[in-house]
PDB file of C-alpha atoms in Angstrom:
ATOM      1  CA  UNK N1397     182.048-109.696-166.514  1.00  0.00           C
ATOM      2  CA  UNK N1398     184.738-107.316-167.696  1.00  0.00           C
ATOM      3  CA  UNK N1399     184.791-104.347-170.038  1.00  0.00           C
ATOM      4  CA  UNK N1400     186.751-105.401-173.119  1.00  0.00           C
ATOM      5  CA  UNK N1401     187.456-102.005-174.623  1.00  0.00           C
ATOM      6  CA  UNK N1402     187.203 -98.288-174.043  1.00  0.00           C
ATOM      7  CA  UNK N1403     188.355 -96.227-171.067  1.00  0.00           C
ATOM      8  CA  UNK N1404     187.224 -98.922-168.618  1.00  0.00           C
ATOM      9  CA  UNK N1405     188.828-101.874-170.430  1.00  0.00           C
ATOM     10  CA  UNK N1406     189.751-104.569-167.952  1.00  0.00           C
ATOM     11  CA  UNK N1407     187.362-103.287-165.283  1.00  0.00           C
ATOM     12  CA  UNK N1408     185.415-106.165-163.727  1.00  0.00           C
ATOM     13  CA  UNK N1409     181.913-105.757-162.376  1.00  0.00           C
ATOM     14  CA  UNK N1410     179.880-108.219-160.322  1.00  0.00           C
ATOM     15  CA  UNK N1411     183.026-110.169-159.462  1.00  0.00           C
ATOM     16  CA  UNK N1412     181.873-111.020-155.919  1.00  0.00           C
ATOM     17  CA  UNK N1413     178.450-112.097-157.169  1.00  0.00           C
ATOM     18  CA  UNK N1414     179.967-114.222-159.920  1.00  0.00           C
ATOM     19  CA  UNK N1415     182.509-115.925-157.676  1.00  0.00           C
ATOM     20  CA  UNK N1416     180.030-116.591-154.883  1.00  0.00           C
ATOM     21  CA  UNK N1417     177.384-117.967-157.222  1.00  0.00           C
ATOM     22  CA  UNK N1418     179.861-120.238-158.995  1.00  0.00           C
ATOM     23  CA  UNK N1419     181.246-121.528-155.694  1.00  0.00           C
ATOM     24  CA  UNK N1420     177.741-122.350-154.517  1.00  0.00           C
ATOM     25  CA  UNK N1421     176.741-124.091-157.762  1.00  0.00           C
ATOM     26  CA  UNK N1422     179.968-126.109-157.770  1.00  0.00           C
ATOM     27  CA  UNK N1423     179.274-127.234-154.187  1.00  0.00           C
ATOM     28  CA  UNK N1424     175.875-128.680-155.127  1.00  0.00           C
ATOM     29  CA  UNK N1425     175.291-132.292-156.055  1.00  0.00           C
ATOM     30  CA  UNK N1426     174.232-132.903-159.664  1.00  0.00           C
ATOM     31  CA  UNK N1427     170.586-133.344-158.553  1.00  0.00           C
ATOM     32  CA  UNK N1428     170.687-130.150-156.453  1.00  0.00           C
ATOM     33  CA  UNK N1429     172.257-128.265-159.368  1.00  0.00           C
ATOM     34  CA  UNK N1430     169.461-129.489-161.646  1.00  0.00           C
ATOM     35  CA  UNK N1431     166.854-128.179-159.197  1.00  0.00           C
ATOM     36  CA  UNK N1432     168.682-124.879-158.666  1.00  0.00           C
ATOM     37  CA  UNK N1433     169.014-124.160-162.400  1.00  0.00           C
ATOM     38  CA  UNK N1434     165.750-122.583-163.494  1.00  0.00           C
ATOM     39  CA  UNK N1435     166.649-122.094-167.156  1.00  0.00           C
ATOM     40  CA  UNK N1436     169.600-122.127-169.526  1.00  0.00           C
ATOM     41  CA  UNK N1437     168.579-118.650-170.720  1.00  0.00           C
ATOM     42  CA  UNK N1438     167.464-115.758-168.530  1.00  0.00           C
ATOM     43  CA  UNK N1439     163.656-116.000-168.350  1.00  0.00           C
ATOM     44  CA  UNK N1440     161.768-112.867-169.390  1.00  0.00           C
ATOM     45  CA  UNK N1441     159.651-112.806-166.227  1.00  0.00           C
ATOM     46  CA  UNK N1442     162.649-111.789-164.116  1.00  0.00           C
ATOM     47  CA  UNK N1443     162.427-108.366-165.705  1.00  0.00           C
ATOM     48  CA  UNK N1444     159.954-105.921-164.268  1.00  0.00           C
ATOM     49  CA  UNK N1445     159.025-102.516-165.596  1.00  0.00           C
ATOM     50  CA  UNK N1446     156.794 -99.581-164.828  1.00  0.00           C
ATOM     51  CA  UNK N1447     153.496-100.558-163.254  1.00  0.00           C
ATOM     52  CA  UNK N1448     154.803-104.014-162.325  1.00  0.00           C
ATOM     53  CA  UNK N1449     156.065-103.134-158.868  1.00  0.00           C
ATOM     54  CA  UNK N1450     153.941-105.855-157.229  1.00  0.00           C
ATOM     55  CA  UNK N1451     155.123-108.547-159.621  1.00  0.00           C
ATOM     56  CA  UNK N1452     155.571-111.912-157.919  1.00  0.00           C
ATOM     57  CA  UNK N1453     157.612-114.825-159.188  1.00  0.00           C
ATOM     58  CA  UNK N1454     156.428-118.356-158.489  1.00  0.00           C
ATOM     59  CA  UNK N1455     158.440-120.435-156.040  1.00  0.00           C
ATOM     60  CA  UNK N1456     161.029-122.483-157.897  1.00  0.00           C
ATOM     61  CA  UNK N1457     164.489-123.817-157.363  1.00  0.00           C
ATOM     62  CA  UNK N1458     166.258-125.486-154.491  1.00  0.00           C
ATOM     63  CA  UNK N1459     165.179-124.891-150.904  1.00  0.00           C
ATOM     64  CA  UNK N1460     167.922-123.667-148.597  1.00  0.00           C
ATOM     65  CA  UNK N1461     166.824-125.933-145.761  1.00  0.00           C
ATOM     66  CA  UNK N1462     167.844-129.060-147.713  1.00  0.00           C
ATOM     67  CA  UNK N1463     171.458-127.922-148.109  1.00  0.00           C
ATOM     68  CA  UNK N1464     174.372-129.369-146.156  1.00  0.00           C
ATOM     69  CA  UNK N1465     176.056-127.001-143.704  1.00  0.00           C
ATOM     70  CA  UNK N1466     178.892-126.007-146.073  1.00  0.00           C
ATOM     71  CA  UNK N1467     176.403-125.372-148.875  1.00  0.00           C
ATOM     72  CA  UNK N1468     174.258-123.234-146.538  1.00  0.00           C
ATOM     73  CA  UNK N1469     177.321-121.183-145.637  1.00  0.00           C
ATOM     74  CA  UNK N1470     177.977-120.504-149.337  1.00  0.00           C
ATOM     75  CA  UNK N1471     174.318-119.596-149.885  1.00  0.00           C
ATOM     76  CA  UNK N1472     174.410-117.133-146.990  1.00  0.00           C
ATOM     77  CA  UNK N1473     177.591-115.580-148.409  1.00  0.00           C
ATOM     78  CA  UNK N1474     175.847-115.045-151.773  1.00  0.00           C
ATOM     79  CA  UNK N1475     172.838-113.508-150.031  1.00  0.00           C
ATOM     80  CA  UNK N1476     175.072-111.249-147.946  1.00  0.00           C
ATOM     81  CA  UNK N1477     176.630-109.938-151.171  1.00  0.00           C
ATOM     82  CA  UNK N1478     173.228-108.414-151.961  1.00  0.00           C
ATOM     83  CA  UNK N1479     171.494-107.917-148.622  1.00  0.00           C
ATOM     84  CA  UNK N1480     174.634-106.519-147.027  1.00  0.00           C
ATOM     85  CA  UNK N1481     174.338-103.480-149.291  1.00  0.00           C
ATOM     86  CA  UNK N1482     170.972-102.412-147.895  1.00  0.00           C
ATOM     87  CA  UNK N1483     171.282 -99.337-145.706  1.00  0.00           C
ATOM     88  CA  UNK N1484     169.970 -99.717-142.173  1.00  0.00           C
ATOM     89  CA  UNK N1485     166.511 -98.247-141.816  1.00  0.00           C
ATOM     90  CA  UNK N1486     165.417 -98.895-145.393  1.00  0.00           C
ATOM     91  CA  UNK N1487     161.647 -99.264-144.890  1.00  0.00           C
ATOM     92  CA  UNK N1488     161.084-101.896-147.589  1.00  0.00           C
ATOM     93  CA  UNK N1489     163.548-104.254-145.919  1.00  0.00           C
ATOM     94  CA  UNK N1490     163.235-105.248-142.341  1.00  0.00           C
ATOM     95  CA  UNK N1491     160.444-102.907-141.274  1.00  0.00           C
ATOM     96  CA  UNK N1492     157.903-104.163-138.785  1.00  0.00           C
ATOM     97  CA  UNK N1493     154.779-103.131-140.644  1.00  0.00           C
TER      98      UNK N1493
END
């Protein structure tokens, strides 16, 4: 996604996420892609708001353990794009409660 006008025109955001996600989807078989695609439009339940901090989504999609090795590598790269940003010691992630 890029800004089309204003002082930040041409600035791209989420480029790594976009490229990684597209590479992964393109590496899937048609049946895997069908399973991985949850909706053509962004479902409303992915949004949370105040007082919904314990919101849980139902399990859907394509399981990572059914992917071929190259597909798993792409999946891990997409995950690293997000998880790699978490600062060490963040209690919500990786704590041993």
